[in-house]
CSV table of C-alpha atoms (C1' of nucleotides) in Angstrom, one decimal:
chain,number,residue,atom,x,y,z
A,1,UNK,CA,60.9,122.9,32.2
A,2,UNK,CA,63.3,120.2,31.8
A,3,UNK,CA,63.2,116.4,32.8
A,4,UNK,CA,59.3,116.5,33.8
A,5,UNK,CA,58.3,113.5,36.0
A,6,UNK,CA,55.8,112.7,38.4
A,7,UNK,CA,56.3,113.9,41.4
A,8,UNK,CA,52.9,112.8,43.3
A,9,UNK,CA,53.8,109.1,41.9
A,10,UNK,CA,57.5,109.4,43.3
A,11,UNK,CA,56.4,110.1,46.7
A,12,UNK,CA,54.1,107.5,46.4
A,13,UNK,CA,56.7,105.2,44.9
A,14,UNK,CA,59.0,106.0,48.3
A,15,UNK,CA,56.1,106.1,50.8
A,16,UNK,CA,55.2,102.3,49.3
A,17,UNK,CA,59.1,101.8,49.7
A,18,UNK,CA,59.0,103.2,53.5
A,19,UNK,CA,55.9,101.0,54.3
A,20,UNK,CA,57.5,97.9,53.0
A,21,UNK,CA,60.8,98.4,55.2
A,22,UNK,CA,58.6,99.2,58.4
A,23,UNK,CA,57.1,96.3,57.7
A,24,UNK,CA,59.9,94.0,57.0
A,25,UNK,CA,62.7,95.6,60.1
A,26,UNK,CA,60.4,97.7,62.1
A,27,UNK,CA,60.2,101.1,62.5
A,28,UNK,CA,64.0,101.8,63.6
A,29,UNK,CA,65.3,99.3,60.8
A,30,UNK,CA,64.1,101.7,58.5
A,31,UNK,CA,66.7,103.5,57.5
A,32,UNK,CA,67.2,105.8,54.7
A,33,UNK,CA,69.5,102.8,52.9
A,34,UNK,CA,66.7,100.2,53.8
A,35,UNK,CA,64.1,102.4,51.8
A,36,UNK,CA,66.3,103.2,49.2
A,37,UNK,CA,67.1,99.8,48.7
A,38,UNK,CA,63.3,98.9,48.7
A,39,UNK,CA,62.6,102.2,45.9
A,40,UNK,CA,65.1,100.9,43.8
A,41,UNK,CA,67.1,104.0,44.1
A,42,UNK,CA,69.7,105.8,46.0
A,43,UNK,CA,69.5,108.0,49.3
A,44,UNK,CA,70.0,110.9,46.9
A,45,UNK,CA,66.1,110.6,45.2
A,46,UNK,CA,64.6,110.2,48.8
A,47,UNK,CA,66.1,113.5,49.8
A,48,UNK,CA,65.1,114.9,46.5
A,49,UNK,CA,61.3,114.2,47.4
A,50,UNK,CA,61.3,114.6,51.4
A,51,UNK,CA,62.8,116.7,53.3
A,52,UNK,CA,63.5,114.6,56.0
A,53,UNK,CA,63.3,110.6,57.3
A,54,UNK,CA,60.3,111.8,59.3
A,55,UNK,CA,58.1,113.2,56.5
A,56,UNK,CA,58.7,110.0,54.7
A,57,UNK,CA,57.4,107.8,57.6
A,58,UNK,CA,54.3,110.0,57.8
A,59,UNK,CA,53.7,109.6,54.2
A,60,UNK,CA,53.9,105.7,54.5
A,61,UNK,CA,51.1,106.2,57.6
A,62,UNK,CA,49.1,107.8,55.0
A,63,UNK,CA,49.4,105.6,52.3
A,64,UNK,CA,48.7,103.2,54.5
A,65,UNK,CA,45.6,104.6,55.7
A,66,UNK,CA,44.7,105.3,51.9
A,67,UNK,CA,44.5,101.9,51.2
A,68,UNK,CA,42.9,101.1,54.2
A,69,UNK,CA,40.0,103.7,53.1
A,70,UNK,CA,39.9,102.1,49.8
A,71,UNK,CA,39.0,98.5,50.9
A,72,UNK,CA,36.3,99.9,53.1
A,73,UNK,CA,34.7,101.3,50.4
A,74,UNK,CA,34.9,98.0,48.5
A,75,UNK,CA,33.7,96.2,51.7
A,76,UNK,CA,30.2,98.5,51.7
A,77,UNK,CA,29.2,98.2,48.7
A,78,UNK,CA,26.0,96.5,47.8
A,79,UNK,CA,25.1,96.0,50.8
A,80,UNK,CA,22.6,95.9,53.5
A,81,UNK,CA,23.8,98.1,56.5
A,82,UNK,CA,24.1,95.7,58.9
A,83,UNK,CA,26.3,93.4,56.5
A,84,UNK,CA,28.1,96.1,55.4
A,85,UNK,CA,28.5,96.8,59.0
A,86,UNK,CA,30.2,93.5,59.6
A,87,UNK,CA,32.4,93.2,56.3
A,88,UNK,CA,34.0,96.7,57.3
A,89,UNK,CA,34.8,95.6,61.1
A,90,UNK,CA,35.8,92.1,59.3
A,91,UNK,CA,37.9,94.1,57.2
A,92,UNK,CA,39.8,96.1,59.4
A,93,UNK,CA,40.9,92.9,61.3
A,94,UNK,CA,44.6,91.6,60.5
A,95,UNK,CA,43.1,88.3,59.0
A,96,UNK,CA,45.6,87.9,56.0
A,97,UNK,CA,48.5,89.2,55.1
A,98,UNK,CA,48.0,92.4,53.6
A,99,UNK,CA,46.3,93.9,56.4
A,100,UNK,CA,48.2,91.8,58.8
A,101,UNK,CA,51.3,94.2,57.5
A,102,UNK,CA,48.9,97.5,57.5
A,103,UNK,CA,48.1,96.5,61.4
A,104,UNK,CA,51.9,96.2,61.6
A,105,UNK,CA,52.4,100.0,60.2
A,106,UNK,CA,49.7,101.0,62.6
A,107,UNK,CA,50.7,99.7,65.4
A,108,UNK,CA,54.5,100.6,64.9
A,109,UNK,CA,53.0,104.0,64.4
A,110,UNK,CA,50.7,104.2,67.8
A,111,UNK,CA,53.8,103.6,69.7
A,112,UNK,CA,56.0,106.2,67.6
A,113,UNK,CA,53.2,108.8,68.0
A,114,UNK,CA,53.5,108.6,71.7
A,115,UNK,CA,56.3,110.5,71.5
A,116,UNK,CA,55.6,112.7,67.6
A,117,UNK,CA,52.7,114.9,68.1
A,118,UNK,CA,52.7,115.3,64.4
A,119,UNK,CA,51.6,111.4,64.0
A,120,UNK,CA,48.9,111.8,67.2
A,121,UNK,CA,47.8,113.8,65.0
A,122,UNK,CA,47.4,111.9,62.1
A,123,UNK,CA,46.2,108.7,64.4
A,124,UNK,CA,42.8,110.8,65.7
A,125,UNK,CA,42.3,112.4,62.2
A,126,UNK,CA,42.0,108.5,60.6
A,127,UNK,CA,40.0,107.7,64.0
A,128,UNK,CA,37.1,110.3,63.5
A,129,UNK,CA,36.9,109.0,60.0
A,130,UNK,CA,37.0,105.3,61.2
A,131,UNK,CA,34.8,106.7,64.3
A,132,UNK,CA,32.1,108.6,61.8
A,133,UNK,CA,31.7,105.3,59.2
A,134,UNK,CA,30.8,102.7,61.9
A,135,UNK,CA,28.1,105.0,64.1
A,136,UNK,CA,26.9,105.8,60.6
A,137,UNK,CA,26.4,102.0,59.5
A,138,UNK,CA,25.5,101.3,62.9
A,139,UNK,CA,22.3,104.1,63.1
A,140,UNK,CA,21.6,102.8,59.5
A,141,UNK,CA,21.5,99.0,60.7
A,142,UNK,CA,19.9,99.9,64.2
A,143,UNK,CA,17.0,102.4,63.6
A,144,UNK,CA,16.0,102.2,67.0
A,145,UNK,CA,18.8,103.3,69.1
A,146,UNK,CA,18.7,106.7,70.2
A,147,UNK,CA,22.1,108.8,69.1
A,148,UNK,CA,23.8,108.2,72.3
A,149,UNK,CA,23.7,104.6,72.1
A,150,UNK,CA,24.5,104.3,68.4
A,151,UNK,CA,28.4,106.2,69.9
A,152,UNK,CA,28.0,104.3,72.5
A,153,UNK,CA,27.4,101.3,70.8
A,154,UNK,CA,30.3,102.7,67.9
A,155,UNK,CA,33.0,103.4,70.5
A,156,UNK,CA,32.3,99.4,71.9
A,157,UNK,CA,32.6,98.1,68.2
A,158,UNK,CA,35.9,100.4,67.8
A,159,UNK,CA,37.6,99.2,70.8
A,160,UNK,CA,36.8,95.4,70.3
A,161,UNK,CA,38.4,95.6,66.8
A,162,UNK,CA,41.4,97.4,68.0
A,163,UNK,CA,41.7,95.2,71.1
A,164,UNK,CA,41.4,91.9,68.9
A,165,UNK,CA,44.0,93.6,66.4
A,166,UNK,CA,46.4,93.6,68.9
A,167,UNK,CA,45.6,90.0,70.0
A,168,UNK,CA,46.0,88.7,66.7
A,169,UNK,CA,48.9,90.7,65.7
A,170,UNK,CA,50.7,88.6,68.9
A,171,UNK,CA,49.2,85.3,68.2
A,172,UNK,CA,48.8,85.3,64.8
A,173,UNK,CA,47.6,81.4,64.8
A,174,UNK,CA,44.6,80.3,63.0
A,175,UNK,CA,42.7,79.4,66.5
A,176,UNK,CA,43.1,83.5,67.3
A,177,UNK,CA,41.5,84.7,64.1
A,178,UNK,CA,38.4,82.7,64.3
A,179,UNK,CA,38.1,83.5,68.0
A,180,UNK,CA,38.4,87.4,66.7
A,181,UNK,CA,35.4,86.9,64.2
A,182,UNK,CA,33.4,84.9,67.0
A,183,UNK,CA,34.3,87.7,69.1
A,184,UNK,CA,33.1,90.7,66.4
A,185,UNK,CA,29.8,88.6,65.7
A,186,UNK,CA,29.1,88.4,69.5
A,187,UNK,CA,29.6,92.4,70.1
A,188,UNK,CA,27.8,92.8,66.7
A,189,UNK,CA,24.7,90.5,67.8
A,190,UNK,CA,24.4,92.7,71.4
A,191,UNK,CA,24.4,96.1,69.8
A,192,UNK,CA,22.1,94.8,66.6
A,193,UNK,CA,19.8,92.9,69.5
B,1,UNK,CA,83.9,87.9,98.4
B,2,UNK,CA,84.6,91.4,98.4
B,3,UNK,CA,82.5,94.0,98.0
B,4,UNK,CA,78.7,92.7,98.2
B,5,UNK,CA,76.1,94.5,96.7
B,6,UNK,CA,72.4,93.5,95.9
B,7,UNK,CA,72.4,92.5,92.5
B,8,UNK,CA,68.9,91.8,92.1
B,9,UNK,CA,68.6,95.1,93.7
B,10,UNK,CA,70.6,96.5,91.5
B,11,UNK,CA,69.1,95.4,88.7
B,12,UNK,CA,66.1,96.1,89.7
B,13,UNK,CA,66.5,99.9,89.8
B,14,UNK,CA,68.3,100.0,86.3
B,15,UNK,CA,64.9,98.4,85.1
B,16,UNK,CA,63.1,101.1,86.8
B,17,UNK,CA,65.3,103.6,85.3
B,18,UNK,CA,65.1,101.8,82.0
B,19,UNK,CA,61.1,102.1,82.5
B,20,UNK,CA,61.3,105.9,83.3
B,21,UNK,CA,63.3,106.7,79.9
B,22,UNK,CA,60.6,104.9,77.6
B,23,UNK,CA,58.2,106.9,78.8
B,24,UNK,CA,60.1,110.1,78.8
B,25,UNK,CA,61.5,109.4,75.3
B,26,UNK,CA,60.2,106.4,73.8
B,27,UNK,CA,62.2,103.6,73.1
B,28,UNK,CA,64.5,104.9,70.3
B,29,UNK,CA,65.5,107.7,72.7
B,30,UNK,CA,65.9,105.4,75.3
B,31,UNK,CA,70.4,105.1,75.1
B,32,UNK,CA,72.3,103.8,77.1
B,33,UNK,CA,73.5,107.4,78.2
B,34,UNK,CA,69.5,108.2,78.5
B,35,UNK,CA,69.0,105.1,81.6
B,36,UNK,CA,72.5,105.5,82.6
B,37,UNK,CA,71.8,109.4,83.9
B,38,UNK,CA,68.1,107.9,85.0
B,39,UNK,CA,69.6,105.4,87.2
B,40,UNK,CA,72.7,107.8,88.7
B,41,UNK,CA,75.4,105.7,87.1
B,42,UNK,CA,77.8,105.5,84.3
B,43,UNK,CA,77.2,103.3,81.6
B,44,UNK,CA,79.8,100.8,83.2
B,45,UNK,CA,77.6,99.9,85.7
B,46,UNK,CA,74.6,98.9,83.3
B,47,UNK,CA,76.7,96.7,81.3
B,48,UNK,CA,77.9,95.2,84.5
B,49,UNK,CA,74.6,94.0,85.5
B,50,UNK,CA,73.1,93.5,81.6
B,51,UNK,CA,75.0,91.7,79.0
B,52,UNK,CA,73.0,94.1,76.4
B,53,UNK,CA,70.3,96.7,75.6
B,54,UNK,CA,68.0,94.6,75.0
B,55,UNK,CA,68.1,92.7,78.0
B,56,UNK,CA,67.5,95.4,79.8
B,57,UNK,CA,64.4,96.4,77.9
B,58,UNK,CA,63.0,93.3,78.6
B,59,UNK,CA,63.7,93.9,82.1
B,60,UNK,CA,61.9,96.9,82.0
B,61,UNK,CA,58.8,94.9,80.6
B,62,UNK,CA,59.0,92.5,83.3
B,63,UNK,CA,59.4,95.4,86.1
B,64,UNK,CA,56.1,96.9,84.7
B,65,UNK,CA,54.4,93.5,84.4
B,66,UNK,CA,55.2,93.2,88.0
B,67,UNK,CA,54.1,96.5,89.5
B,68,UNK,CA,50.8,96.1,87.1
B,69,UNK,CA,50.2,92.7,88.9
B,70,UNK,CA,50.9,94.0,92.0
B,71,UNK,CA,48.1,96.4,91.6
B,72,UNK,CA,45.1,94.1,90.2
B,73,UNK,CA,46.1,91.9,93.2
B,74,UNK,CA,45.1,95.2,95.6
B,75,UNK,CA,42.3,95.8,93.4
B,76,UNK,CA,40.3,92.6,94.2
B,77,UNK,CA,41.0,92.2,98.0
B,78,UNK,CA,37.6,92.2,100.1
B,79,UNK,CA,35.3,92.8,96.9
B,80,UNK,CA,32.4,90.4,95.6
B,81,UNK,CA,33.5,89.0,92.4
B,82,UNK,CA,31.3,91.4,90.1
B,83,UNK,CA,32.9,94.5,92.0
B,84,UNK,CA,36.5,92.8,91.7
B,85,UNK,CA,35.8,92.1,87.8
B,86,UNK,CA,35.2,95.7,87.2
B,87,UNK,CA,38.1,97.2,89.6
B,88,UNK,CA,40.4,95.0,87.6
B,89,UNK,CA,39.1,96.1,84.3
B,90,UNK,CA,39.0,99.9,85.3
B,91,UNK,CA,42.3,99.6,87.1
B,92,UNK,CA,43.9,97.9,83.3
B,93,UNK,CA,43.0,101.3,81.8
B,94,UNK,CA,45.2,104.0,81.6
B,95,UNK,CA,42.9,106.6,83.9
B,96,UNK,CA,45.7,108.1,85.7
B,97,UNK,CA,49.3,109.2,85.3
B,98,UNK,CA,51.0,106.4,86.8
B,99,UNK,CA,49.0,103.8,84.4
B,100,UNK,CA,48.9,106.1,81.7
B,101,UNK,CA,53.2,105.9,81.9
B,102,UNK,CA,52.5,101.7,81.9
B,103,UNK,CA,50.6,101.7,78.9
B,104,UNK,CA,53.0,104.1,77.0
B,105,UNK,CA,55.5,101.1,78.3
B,106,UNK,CA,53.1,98.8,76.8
B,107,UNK,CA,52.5,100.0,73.4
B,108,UNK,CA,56.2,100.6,73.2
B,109,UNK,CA,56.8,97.0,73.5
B,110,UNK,CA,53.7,95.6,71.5
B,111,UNK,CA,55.3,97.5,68.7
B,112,UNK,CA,59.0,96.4,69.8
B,113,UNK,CA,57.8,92.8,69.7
B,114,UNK,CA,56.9,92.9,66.3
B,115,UNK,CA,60.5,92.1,65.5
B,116,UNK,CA,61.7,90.7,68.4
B,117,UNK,CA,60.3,86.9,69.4
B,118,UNK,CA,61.6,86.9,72.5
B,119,UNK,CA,59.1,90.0,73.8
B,120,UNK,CA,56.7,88.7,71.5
B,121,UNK,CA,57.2,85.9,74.2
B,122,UNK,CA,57.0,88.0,77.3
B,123,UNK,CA,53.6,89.3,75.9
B,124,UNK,CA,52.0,86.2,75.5
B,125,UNK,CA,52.8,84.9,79.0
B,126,UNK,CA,51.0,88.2,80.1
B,127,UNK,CA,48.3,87.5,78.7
B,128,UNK,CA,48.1,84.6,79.4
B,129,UNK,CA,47.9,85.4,83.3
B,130,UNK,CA,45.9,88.2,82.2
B,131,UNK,CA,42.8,86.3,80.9
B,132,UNK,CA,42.9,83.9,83.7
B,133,UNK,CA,42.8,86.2,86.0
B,134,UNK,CA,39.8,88.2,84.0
B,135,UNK,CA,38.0,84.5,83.1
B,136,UNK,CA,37.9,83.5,86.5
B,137,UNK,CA,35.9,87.1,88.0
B,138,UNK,CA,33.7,86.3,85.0
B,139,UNK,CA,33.2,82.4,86.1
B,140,UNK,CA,32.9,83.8,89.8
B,141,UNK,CA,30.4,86.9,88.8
B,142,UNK,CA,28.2,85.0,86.6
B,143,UNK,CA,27.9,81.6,87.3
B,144,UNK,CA,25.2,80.4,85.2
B,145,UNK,CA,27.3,80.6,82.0
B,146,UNK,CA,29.1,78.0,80.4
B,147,UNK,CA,32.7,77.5,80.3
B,148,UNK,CA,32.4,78.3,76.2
B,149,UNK,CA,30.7,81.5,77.7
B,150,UNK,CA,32.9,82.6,80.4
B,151,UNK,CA,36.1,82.2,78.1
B,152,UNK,CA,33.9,84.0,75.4
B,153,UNK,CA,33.3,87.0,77.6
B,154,UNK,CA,36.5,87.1,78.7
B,155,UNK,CA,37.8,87.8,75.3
B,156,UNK,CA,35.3,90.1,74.3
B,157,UNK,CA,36.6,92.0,78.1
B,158,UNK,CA,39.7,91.9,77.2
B,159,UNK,CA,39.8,93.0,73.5
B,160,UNK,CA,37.5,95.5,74.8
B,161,UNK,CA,40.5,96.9,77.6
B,162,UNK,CA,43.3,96.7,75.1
B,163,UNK,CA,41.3,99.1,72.4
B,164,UNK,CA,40.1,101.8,74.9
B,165,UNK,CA,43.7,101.9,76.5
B,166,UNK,CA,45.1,102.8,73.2
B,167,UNK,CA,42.1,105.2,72.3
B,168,UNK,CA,42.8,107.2,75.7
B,169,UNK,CA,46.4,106.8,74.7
B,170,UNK,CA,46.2,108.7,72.0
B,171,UNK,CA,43.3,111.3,73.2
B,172,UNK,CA,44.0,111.6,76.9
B,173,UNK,CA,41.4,114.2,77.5
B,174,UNK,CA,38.6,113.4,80.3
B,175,UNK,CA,36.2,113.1,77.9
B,176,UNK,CA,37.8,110.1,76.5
B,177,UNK,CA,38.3,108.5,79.9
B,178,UNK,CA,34.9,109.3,80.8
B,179,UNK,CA,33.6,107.3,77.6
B,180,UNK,CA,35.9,104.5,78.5
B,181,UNK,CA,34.1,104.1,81.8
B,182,UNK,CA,31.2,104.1,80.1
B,183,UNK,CA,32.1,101.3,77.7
B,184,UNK,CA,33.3,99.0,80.4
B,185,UNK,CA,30.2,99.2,81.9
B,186,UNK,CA,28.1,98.6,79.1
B,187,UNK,CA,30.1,95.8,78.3
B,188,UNK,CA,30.1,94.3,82.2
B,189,UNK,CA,26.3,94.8,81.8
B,190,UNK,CA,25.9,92.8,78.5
B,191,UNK,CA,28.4,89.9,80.2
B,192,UNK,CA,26.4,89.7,83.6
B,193,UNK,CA,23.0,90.4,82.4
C,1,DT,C1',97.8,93.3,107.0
C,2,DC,C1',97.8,91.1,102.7
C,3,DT,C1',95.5,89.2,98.8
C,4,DG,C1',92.3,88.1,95.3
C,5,DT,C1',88.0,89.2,93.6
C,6,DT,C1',84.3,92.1,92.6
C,7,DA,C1',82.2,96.8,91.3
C,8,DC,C1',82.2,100.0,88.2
C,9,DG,C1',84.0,104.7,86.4
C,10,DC,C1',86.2,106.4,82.2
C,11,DA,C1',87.8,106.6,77.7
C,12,DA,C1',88.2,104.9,73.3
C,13,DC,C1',86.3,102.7,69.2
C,14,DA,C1',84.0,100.9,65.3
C,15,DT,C1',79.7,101.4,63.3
C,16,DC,C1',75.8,103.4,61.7
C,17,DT,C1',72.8,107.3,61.1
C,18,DG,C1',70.4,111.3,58.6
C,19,DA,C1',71.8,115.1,56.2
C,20,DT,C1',74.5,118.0,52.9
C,21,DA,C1',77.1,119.4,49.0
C,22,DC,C1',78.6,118.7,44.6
C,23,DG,C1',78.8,116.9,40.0
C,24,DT,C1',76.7,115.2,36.0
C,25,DA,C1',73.3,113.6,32.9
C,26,DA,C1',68.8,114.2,31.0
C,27,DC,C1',65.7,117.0,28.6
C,28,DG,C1',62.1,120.8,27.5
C,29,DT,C1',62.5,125.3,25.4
C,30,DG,C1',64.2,129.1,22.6
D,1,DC,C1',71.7,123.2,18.5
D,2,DA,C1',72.8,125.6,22.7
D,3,DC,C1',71.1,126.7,27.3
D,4,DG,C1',69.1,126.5,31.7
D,5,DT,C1',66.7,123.9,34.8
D,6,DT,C1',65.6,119.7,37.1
D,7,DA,C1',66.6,114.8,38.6
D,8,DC,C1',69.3,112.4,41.3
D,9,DG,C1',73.8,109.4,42.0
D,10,DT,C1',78.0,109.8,44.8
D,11,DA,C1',80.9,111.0,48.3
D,12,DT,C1',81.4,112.9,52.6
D,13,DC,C1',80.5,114.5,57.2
D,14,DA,C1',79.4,115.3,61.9
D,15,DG,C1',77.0,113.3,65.5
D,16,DA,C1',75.3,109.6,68.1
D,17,DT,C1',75.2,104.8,69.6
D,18,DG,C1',76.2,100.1,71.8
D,19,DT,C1',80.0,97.7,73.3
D,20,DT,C1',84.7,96.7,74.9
D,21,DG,C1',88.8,97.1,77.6
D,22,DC,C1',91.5,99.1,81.1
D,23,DG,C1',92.4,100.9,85.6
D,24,DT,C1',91.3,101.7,90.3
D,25,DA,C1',89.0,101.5,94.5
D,26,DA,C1',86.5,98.8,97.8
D,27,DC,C1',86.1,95.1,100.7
D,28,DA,C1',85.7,89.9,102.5
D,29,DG,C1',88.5,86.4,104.0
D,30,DA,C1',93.1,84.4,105.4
DNA sequence: TCTGTTACGCAACATCTGATACGTAACGTG
DNA sequence: CACGTTACGTATCAGATGTTGCGTAACAGA
């Protein structure tokens, strides 16, 4: 077994690589030179790791949705539910740059997916997930509401951030993004009563 | 003057043709061969009437900005307010396979625009029209709310549109549309009490 | 009928793309 | 110290793409 070196952290290396160039030149800027370029390699390494330009671009949607995951988590924790339940929708707003650039990668990859099955895929996997977090803080912050109402009240929640995502993503100004967080706190005050 | 044709005619139906191959391929299948064979021409004619690609992608936009406002205009004829806010809402989502192909369009160029400023643009003129149009029905349907409150509501509507259209986008089963319904009511009820 | 202009088909081109094939250097193992 | 395998840089290719330029046919006006 000669030359060992990590593989998971090479593919993770171009994926980070891939992300970056989606974000920088869009999705058909993203060439196998751009990413090389970006890894700090040549062509030859990103066909050593992936078979083809279209695993790689699925691997940046999933690093992407890693991180995602990851600040979520961080969002939760120690609090209340219904806090919680505000830092998370907060968090998966495109309020500064970081996840200004994730909403970037997501978005690039709704429209690529219309026409990928592979990345529909993907997209309603990281929604059930997404889906399955809020009813859950939701039912823990509003006792109350029967099951229906907590998806009900989920799906709203889901579709205001997405909507205001978009809005923001188009106007990034400062006057959209407090609008966004008025809007969140006014969905989040009828469901919560 | 020899030989008169239509031009806006003309250019007209390579938009439409333009139009049809984004939602039969996406935009990165969308050639100039792709629109050319769409539209019943050679390639010499498109470049005749465009000076690019890209302008006739942002024909296309226009062309299914028009038909969409064409259609919310037909939607509120001889309703009450109230009823005309919620046709216009329901008649934004993608229910049906006609809308459906308009918010593939859509998405396309959200995603398009992230790198282009001059759709980026475009969008924001849409919406623009968009929420008058929506903050006016709310004004009409609910007079007792402030102005702060009608354009409030109208953001929350909007945001609220925009997120289930990519949700049924992505999951086009009934179910999905049948929830979406659902959510646009909920939220008309929370707006007008 | 003659003429100048417009419409646009056709063919060629330079460019860029993802993928492949090959060569070499690095290195764990015997 | 070989030896065999892995890592990956380099060169190359076939295919596709947007754009340009040329040639011709159609037609309004004189």
């Amino acid at each position: 077994m000669p030359k060992v070196v990590d593989h998971d952290e090479r593919r993770r290396e171009i994926a980070a690589a891939t992300w970056r160039a989606i974000d920088e030149l869009g999705v058909d800027g993203t060439t196998m030179r751009a990413i090389a370029e970006r890894a700090g390699c040549t062509i030859g390494r990103l066909n050593h790791y992936f078979d083809s330009r279209e695993d790689m671009l699925v691997a940046a949607l999933r690093y992407a949705h890693v991180r995602a995951g990851a600040r979520m988590l961080t969002a939760i924790e120690g609090r209340s539910s219904s806090d919680a339940l505000r830092a998370v929708l907060l968090e998966a707003l495109p309020l500064d740059d970081e996840r200004y650039t994730e909403w970037k990668v997501w978005l690039t990859f709704w429209a690529q997916a219309l026409n990928t099955e592979s990345l529909r895929n993907e997209h309603r996997q990281r929604y059930l997930e997404w889906h399955l977090l809020v009813s859950t803080l939701v039912a823990d912050a509003a006792p109350s509401l029967s099951k229906v109402a907590v998806q009900q009240a989920a799906d709203s929640l889901l579709a205001t951030v997405d909507g205001l995502g978009i809005h923001v993503l188009m106007s990034p100004a400062a006057g959209a993004k407090r609008q966004a967080i008025r809007t969140i706190d006014t969905a989040l005050a009828t469901v919560l009563g």
